[in-house]
XYZ file of C-alpha atoms in Angstrom:
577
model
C -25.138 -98.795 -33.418
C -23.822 -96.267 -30.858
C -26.974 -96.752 -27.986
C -26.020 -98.551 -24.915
C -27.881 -101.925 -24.596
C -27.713 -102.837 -21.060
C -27.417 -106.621 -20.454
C -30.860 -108.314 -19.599
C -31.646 -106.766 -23.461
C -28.267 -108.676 -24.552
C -29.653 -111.939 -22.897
C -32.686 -111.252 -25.250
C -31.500 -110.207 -27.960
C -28.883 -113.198 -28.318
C -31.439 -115.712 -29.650
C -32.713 -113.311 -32.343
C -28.923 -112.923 -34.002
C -28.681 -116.774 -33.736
C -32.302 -116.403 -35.921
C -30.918 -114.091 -38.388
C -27.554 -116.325 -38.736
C -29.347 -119.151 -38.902
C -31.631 -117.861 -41.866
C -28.410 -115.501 -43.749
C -26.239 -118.619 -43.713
C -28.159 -121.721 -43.524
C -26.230 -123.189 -40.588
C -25.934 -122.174 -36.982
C -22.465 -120.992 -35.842
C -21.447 -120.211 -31.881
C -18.602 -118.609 -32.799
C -20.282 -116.056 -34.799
C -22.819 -115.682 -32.546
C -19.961 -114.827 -29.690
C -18.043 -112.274 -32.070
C -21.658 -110.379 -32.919
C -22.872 -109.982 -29.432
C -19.014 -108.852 -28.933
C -19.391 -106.325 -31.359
C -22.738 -105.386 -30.311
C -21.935 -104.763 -26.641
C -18.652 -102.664 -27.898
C -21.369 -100.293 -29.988
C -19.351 -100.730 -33.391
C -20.532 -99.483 -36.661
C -21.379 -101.465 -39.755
C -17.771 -101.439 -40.920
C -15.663 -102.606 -37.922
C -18.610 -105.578 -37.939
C -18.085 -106.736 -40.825
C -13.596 -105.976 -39.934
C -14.591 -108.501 -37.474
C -16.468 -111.014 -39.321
C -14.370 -111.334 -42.429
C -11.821 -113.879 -40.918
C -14.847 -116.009 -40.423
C -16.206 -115.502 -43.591
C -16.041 -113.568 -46.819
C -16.363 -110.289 -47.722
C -19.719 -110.446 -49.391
C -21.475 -112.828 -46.622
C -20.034 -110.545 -44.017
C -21.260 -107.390 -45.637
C -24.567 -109.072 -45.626
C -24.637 -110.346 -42.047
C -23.754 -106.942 -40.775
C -26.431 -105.304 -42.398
C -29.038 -107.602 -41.455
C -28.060 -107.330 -37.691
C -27.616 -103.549 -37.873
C -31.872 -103.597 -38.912
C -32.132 -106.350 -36.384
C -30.704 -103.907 -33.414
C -32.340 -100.825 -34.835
C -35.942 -102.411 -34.681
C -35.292 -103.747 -31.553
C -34.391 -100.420 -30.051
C -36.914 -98.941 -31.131
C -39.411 -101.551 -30.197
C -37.674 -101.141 -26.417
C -38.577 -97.355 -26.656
C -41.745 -97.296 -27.681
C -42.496 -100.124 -24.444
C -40.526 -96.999 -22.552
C -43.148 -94.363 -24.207
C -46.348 -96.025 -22.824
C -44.818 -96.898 -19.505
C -43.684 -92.898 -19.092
C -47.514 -92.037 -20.757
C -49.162 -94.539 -17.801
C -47.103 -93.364 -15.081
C -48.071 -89.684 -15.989
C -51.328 -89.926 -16.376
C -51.091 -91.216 -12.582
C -48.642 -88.303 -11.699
C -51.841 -85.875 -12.727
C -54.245 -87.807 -11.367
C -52.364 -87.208 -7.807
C -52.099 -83.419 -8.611
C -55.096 -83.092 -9.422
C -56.158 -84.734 -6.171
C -53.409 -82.527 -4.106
C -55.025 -79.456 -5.156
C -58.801 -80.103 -4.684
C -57.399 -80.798 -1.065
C -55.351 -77.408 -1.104
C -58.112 -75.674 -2.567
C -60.449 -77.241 0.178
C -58.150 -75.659 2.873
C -57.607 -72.256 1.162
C -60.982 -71.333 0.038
C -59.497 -70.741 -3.078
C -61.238 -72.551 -6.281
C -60.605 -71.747 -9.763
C -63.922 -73.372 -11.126
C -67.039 -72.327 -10.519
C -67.610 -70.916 -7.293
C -70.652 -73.279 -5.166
C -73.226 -71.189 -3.580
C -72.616 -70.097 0.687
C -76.000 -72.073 1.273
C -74.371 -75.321 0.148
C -70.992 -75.117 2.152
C -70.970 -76.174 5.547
C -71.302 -73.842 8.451
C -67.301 -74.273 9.710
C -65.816 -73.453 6.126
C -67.530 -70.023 6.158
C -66.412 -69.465 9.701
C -62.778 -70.511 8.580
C -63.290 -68.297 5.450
C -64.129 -65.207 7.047
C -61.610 -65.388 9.521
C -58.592 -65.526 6.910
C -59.736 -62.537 5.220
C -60.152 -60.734 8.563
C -56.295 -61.474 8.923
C -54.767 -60.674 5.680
C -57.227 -57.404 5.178
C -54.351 -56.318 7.839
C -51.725 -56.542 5.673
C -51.344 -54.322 2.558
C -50.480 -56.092 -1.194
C -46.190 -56.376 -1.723
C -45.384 -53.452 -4.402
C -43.903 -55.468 -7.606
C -41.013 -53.627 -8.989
C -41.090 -53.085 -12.623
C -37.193 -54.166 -14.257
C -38.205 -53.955 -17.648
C -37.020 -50.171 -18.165
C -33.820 -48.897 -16.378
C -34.316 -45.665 -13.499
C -34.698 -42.540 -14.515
C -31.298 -40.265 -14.056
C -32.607 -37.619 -12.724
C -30.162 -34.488 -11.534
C -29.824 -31.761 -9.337
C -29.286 -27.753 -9.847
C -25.571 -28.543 -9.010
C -25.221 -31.529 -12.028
C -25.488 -34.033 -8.906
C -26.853 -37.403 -9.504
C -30.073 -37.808 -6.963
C -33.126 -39.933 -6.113
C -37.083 -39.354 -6.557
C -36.779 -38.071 -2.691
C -33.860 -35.981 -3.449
C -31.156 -37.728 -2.129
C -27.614 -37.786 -3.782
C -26.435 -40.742 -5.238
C -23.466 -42.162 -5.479
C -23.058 -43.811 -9.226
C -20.360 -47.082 -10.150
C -17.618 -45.840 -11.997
C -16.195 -48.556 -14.239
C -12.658 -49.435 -14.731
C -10.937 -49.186 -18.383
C -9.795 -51.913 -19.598
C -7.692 -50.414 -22.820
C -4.161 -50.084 -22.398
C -4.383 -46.987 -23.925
C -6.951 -45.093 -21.472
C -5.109 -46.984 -18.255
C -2.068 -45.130 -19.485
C -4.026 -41.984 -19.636
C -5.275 -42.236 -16.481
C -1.785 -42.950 -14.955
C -0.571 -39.667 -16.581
C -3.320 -37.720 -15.258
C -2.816 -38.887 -11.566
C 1.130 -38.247 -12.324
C 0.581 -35.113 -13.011
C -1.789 -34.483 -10.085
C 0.877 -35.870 -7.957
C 3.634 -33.552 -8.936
C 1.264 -30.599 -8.776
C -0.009 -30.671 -5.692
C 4.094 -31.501 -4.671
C 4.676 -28.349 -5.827
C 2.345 -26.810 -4.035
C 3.530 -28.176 -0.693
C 6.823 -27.564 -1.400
C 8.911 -26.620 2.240
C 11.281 -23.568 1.504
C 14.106 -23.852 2.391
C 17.851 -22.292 2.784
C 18.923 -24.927 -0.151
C 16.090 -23.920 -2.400
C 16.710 -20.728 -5.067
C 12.711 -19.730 -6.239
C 15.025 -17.805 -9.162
C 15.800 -20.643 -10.933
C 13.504 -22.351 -13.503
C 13.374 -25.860 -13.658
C 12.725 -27.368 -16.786
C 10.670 -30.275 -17.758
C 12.238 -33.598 -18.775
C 9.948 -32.888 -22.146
C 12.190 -33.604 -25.477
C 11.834 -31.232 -27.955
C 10.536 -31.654 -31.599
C 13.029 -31.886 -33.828
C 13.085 -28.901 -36.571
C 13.664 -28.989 -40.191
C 16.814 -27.496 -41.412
C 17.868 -26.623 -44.362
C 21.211 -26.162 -45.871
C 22.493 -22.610 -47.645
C 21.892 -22.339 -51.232
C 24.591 -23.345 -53.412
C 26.476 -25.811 -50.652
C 26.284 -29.060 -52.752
C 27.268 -26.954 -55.848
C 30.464 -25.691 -53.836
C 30.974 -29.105 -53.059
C 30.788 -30.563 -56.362
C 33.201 -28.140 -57.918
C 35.782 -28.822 -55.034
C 35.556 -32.791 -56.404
C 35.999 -31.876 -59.794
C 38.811 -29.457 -59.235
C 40.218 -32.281 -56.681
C 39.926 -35.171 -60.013
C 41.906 -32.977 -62.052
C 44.264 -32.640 -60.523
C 44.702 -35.948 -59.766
C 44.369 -36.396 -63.420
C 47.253 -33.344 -64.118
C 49.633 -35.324 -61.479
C 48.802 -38.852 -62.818
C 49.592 -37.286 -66.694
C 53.017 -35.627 -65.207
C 53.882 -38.979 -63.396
C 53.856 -41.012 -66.563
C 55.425 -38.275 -68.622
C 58.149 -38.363 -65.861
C 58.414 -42.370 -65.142
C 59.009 -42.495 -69.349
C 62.118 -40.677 -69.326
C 63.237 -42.169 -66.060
C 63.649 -38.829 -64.174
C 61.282 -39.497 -61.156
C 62.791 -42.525 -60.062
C 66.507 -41.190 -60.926
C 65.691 -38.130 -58.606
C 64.427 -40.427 -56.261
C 66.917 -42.909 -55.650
C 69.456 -40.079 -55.483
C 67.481 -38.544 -52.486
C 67.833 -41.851 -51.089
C 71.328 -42.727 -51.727
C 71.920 -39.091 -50.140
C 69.929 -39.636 -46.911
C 71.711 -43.254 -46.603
C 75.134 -41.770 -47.125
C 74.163 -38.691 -43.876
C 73.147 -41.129 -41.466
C 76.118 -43.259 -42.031
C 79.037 -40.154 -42.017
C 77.165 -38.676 -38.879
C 79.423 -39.460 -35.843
C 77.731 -38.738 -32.414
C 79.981 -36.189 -30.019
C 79.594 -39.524 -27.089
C 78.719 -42.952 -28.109
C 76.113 -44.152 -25.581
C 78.778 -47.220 -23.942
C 81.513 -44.372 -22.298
C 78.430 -41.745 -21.298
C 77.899 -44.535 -18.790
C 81.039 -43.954 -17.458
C 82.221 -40.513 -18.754
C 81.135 -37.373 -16.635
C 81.145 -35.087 -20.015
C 79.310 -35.095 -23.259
C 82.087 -35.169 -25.720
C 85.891 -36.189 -25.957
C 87.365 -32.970 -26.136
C 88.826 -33.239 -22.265
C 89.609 -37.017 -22.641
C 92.304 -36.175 -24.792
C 94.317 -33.903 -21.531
C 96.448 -36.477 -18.935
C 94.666 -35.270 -16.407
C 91.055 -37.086 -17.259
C 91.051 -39.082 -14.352
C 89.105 -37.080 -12.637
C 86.390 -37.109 -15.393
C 85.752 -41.027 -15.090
C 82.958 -42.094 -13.132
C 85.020 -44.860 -10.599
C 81.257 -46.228 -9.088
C 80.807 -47.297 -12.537
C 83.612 -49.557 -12.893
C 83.586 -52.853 -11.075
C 85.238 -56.180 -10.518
C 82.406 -57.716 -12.072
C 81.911 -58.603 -16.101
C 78.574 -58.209 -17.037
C 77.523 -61.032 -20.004
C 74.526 -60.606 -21.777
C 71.984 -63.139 -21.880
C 72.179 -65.621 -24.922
C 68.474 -65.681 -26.820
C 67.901 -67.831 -29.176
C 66.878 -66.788 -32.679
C 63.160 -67.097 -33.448
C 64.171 -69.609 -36.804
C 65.539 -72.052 -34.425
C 62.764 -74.923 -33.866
C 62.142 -75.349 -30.154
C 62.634 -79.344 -30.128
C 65.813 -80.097 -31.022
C 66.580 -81.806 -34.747
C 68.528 -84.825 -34.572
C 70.495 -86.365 -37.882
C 68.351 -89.400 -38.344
C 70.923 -92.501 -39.244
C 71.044 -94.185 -42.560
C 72.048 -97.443 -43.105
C 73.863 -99.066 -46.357
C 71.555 -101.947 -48.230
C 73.598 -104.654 -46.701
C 72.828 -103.266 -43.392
C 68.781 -103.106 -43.873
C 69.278 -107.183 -45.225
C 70.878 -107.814 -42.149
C 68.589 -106.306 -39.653
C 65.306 -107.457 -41.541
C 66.559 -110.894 -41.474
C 67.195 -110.801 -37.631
C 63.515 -109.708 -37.573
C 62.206 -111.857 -39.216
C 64.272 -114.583 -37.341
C 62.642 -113.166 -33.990
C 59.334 -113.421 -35.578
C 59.557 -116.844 -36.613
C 60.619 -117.840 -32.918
C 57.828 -116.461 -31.251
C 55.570 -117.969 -33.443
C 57.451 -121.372 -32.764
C 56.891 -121.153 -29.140
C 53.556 -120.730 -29.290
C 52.905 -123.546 -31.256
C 55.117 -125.502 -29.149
C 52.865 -124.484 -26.463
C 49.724 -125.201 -27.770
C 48.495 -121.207 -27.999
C 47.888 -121.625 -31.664
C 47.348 -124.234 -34.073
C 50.866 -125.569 -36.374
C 49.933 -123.663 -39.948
C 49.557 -126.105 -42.636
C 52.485 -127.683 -44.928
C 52.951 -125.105 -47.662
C 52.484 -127.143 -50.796
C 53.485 -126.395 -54.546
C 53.383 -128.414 -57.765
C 57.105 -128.643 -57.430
C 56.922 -130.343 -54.180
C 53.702 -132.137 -54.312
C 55.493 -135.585 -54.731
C 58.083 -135.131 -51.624
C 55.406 -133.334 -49.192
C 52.271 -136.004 -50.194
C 54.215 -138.892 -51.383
C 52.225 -141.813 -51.871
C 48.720 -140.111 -51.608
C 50.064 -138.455 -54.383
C 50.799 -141.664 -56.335
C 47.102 -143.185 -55.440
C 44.676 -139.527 -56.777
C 47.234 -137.383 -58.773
C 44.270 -135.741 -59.998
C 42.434 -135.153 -56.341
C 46.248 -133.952 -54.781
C 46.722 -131.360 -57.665
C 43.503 -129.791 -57.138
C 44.211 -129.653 -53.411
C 47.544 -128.261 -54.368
C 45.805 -125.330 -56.553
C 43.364 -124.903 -53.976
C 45.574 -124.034 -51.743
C 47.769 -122.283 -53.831
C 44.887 -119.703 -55.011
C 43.944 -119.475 -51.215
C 47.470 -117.968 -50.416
C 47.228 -116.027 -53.858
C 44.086 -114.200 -52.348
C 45.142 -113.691 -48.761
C 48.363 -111.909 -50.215
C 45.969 -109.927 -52.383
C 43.384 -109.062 -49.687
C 46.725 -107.732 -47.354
C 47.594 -105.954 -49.997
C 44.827 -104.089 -50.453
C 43.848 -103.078 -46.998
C 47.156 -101.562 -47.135
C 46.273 -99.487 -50.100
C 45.432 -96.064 -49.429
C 42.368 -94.815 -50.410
C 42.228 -91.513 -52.863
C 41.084 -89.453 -49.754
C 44.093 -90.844 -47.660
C 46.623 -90.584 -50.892
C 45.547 -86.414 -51.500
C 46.135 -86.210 -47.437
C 49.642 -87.709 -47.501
C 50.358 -85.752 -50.386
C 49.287 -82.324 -49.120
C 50.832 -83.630 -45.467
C 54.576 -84.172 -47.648
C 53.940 -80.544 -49.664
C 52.793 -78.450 -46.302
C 55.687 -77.470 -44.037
C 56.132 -76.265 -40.538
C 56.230 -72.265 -41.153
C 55.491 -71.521 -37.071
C 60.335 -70.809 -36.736
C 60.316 -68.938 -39.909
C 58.576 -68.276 -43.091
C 60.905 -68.014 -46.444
C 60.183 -65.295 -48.486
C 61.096 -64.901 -52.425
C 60.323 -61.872 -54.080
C 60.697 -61.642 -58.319
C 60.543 -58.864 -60.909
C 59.726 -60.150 -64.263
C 59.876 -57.406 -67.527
C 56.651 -58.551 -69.103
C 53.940 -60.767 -67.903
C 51.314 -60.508 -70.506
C 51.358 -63.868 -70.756
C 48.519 -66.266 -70.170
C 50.176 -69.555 -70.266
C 53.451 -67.577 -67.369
C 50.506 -66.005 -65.548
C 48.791 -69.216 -64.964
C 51.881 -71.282 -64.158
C 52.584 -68.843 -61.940
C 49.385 -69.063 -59.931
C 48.551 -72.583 -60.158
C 52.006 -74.105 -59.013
C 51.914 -71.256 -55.815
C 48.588 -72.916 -55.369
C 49.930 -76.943 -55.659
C 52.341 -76.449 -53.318
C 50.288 -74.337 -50.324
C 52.576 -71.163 -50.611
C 50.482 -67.545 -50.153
C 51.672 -64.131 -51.510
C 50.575 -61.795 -54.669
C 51.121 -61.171 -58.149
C 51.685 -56.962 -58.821
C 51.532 -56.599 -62.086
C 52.597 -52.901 -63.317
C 54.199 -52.342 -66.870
C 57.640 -53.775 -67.079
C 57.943 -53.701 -63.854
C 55.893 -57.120 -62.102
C 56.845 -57.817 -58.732
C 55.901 -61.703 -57.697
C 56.306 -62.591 -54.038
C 56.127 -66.134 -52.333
C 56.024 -67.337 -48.937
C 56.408 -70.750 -47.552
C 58.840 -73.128 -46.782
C 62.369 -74.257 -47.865
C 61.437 -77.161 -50.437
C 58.538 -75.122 -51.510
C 60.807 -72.107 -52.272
C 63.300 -74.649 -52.977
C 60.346 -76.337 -56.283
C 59.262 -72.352 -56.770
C 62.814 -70.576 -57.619
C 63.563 -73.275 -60.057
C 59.833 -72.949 -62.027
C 60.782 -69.104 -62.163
C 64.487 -69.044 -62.865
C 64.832 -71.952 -64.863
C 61.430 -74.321 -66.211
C 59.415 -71.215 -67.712
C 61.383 -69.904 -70.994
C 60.999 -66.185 -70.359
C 63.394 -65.498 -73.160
C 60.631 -66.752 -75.437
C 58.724 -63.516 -74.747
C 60.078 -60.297 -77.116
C 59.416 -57.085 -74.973
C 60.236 -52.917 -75.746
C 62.263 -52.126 -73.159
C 62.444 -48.203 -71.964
C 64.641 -46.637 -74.580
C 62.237 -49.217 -77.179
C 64.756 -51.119 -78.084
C 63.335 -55.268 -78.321
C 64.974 -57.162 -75.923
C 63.959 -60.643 -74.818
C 62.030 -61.011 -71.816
C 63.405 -61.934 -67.917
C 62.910 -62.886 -64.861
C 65.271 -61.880 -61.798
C 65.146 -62.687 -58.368
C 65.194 -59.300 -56.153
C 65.257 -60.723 -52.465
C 64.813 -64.045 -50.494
C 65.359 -64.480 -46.915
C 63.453 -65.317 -43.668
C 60.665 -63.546 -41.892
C 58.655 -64.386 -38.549
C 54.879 -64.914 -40.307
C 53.018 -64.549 -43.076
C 51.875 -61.235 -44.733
C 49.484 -62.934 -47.578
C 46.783 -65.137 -48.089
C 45.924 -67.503 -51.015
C 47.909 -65.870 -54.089
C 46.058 -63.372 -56.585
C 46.941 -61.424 -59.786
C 46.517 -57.946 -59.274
C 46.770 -55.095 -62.413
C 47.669 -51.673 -61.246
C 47.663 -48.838 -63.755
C 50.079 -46.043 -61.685
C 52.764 -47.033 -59.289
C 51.038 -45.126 -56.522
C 48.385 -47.847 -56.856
C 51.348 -51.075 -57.034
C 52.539 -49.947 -53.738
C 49.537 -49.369 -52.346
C 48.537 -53.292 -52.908
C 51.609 -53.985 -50.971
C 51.135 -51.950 -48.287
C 47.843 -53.321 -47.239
C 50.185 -56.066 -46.119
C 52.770 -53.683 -44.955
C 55.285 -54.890 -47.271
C 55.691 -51.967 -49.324
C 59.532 -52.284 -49.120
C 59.391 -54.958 -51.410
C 57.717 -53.056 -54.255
C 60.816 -50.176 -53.204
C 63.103 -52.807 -53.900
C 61.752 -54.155 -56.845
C 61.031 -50.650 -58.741
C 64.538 -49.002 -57.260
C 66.415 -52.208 -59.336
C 64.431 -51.840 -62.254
C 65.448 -48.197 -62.331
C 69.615 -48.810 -61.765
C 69.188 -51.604 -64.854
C 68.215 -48.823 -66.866
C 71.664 -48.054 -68.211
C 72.239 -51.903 -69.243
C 68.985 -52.219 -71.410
C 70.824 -49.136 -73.340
């Protein structure tokens, strides 16, 4: 139903759909007739009809209804065109009889007749005068030449490849544009390259210019292949393998060496040597009198007659103090001693509070701010508070009573409990009372332990490092296994006892180096105080030579601590004997 009705056909097609509803229902309905015609005018469809009609009826007699005015508004549309047909058929047969007319007139002025010709004797004498005088005119003027455009011109060229006419006349032909990126590149190049040769052609000489040198193009070069010399990779190859056995050869001596306990003898005697030089070396002028001394040793300072030698500019009335820093472990905000007090102290000054409190409230129910609290009742003191109510409905007052009681019970319970820290809130506090300030100082604790092939030690060791937030590493090497800690003092404070004193080391049998068993230890090596950390989150780390032990420490640039640790292993030698 999607052709436009226009509204006389509405005003007669209104008493048909009042027919149909009429006949589909058995009753007449206005409303029905209002919502159709609605409809209608709006050009709906069969299903937003009968959408529209189902409030007013149901979905069967609806269905119905809309069919039977869809046919309805079909057959009158097409009743409406075919009236429209034989209107158009009338008023064309009158449109040809008028052009029909029209051209027997033109034909009457023009001489020109497309039926059969009448003979000269029947035409009147002023036609043929009129007819012979328009062919006198246009006999003057010779027939317009019709170009033919069904084929295109011939291309027809000249000795010289020049496009020309049929008279022989060049002609110039449309070049066309191209519209590919690639050939508009192209042609760029080509007029580039015009450009910079004709340049070249008109280039001025002059006294700057040298004709002798070349110039070259800014042209890059294809890149050759190149290939290496035969046997290069080979030469290579061998130089690895020699280079892994020795590594191997120096690896084999090492252990051979660290067995017997000469390597780290020798070494610790180089050191001890080198320590003991730099200490016996005296300097020929400390650096304090070559400020005022005008010689480079003592030699002449020993004469009475040095004065001469001292540099008097130097000297002055004035004492020179050196500015006092303060050490970076110090915090920056000073630490006061907070003040405890005994328990009778705390009763005394939480009764005072509680005094104050009990005023203020007082006041304000003296002044009207908040309502007086109701009389606290008990079954103790039911009798004195309620007294003869009481006496009349025991039963009513002691419910009351309990009422209230339970009341109380539940507001202490509900305080209570938004007090209560939630699991989130109790981990925070926790890992807020474990966590210390490291940013003045971070404590450091480094232990050697014989053996730690241990499962149950090694995962003490970790997980406790890890419950209380301290970083370092685990270096595990032999009978010699270096642990190192930072955090803070009651961290350190928790971690030296679990190493020196909770795990039972002794438990543990080990071989010591002259294999003799001997129960297993633990030592400390070194604690003190350093300005940051060196370590993340701690890890256990195996290393099979002591190159590669110290090597794990270094990446943190603590070697010294592995020095430490090995050098004391080494001097406790001769006590495991």
């Amino acid at each position: 139903m999607a052709k436009y009705i226009p509204n006389k056909d509405l005003e007669d097609l209104k008493p048909r759909v009042a027919n149909v509803i009429h006949k589909s229902l058995g009753y007449s309905d206005t409303s029905l007739v209002t919502v159709i015609m609605n409809s209608i005018t709006s050009r709906h469809d069969k299903k937003r009809m009968t959408d529209k009609l189902i409030p007013l009826l149901d979905i069967e007699r609806g269905s119905k209804l809309a069919d039977r005015i869809q046919d309805l508004v079909i057959h009158y549309n097409k009743n409406a065109q075919s009236k429209v047909g034989n209107k158009r058929s009338a008023e064309d047969s009158e449109d040809e009889q008028k052009k029909k007319l029209k051209e027997e007139q033109a034909q009457f002025i023009t001489g020109i007749r497309p039926a059969m010709p009448r003979p000269a004797a029947q035409l009147p004498s002023n036609i043929l005068a009129l007819q012979s005088k328009i062919a006198s005119v246009m006999s003057k003027f010779p027939p317009p030449k019709v170009a033919v455009t069904d084929k295109p011109a011939p291309l027809i060229l000249d000795s010289e490849g020049r496009t020309v006419d049929v008279t022989g006349k060049e002609v110039q032909l449309t070049h066309v544009l191209p519209t590919l990126k690639a050939n508009i590149r192209a042609q760029k190049r080509e007029v580039l390259s015009q450009h910079i040769r004709e340049k070249s052609e008109d280039t001025v000489e002059s006294k700057f210019f040298d004709n002798r040198i070349a110039t070259k193009a800014a042209v890059r070069s294809k890149r050759a292949l190149k290939f290496h010399e035969p046997g290069k990779f080979q030469q290579l190859a061998d130089r690895m393998r020699m280079k892994a056995q020795l590594e191997k050869l120096q690896n084999e001596i090492s252990q051979i060496a660290r067995r017997t306990g000469i390597s780290s003898a020798a070494k610790l005697a180089k050191l001890e040597s080198k320590q003991k030089e730099d200490l016996d070396e005296v300097p020929e002028m400390e650096w304090w009198d070559s400020v005022i001394i005008n010689d480079s040793t003592y030699d002449k300072i020993q004469d009475e007659n040095c004065l001469h030698l001292i540099k008097k500019s130097a000297i002055t009335h004035l004492v020179e103090h050196p500015i006092q820093m303060k050490p970076p472990s110090d915090p920056l905000k000073p630490v006061f001693m907070p003040l405890f007090l005994t328990k009778q102290e705390r009763k005394k000054l939480r009764r005072q509070n509680r005094r104050e409190a009990w005023k203020e409230e007082q006041e304000k129910i003296r002044l009207g701010l908040i309502p007086p609290p109701e009389p606290k009742l008990r079954i103790s003191n039911l009798m004195r508070v309620l007294g003869t109510e009481a006496v009349q409905d025991p039963t009513k007052m002691e419910a009351h009573v309990r009422a209230q009681m339970a009341k109380r019970q539940k507001a202490h319970e509900e305080a209570n409990a938004s007090r209560k820290l939630t699991a989130e809130q109790k981990r925070d506090k926790t890992v807020r009372k474990l966590k210390e300030d490291t940013s003045t100082g971070v404590h450091v604790a480094v232990f050697r332990v014989d053996d730690l092939s241990s499962v149950t030690k090694k995962y003490k060791i970790e997980t406790n490092a890890k419950q209380l937030f301290m970083t370092g590493s685990v270096i595990m090497f032999q009978d010699c296994n270096v642990v190192v800690v930072e955090g803070g003092p009651k961290q350190m404070k928790k971690y030296k006892r679990l190493m020196l004193h909770r795990i039972k080391w002794e438990e543990d049998i080990v071989k010591s180096k002259n294999s003799a068993e001997v129960p297993n230890k633990c030592c400390l090596v070194w604690e003190g105080l350093v300005k940051q950390r060196n370590f993340g989150e701690i890890k256990l780390k195996a290393c099979a030579t002591e190159k590669l032990a110290r090597e794990q420490l270094r990446k943190h640039g603590v070697e010294h601590y592995w020095d430490l640790a090995f050098s004391k292993s080494v001097l406790d030698l001769p006590d495991d004997k």
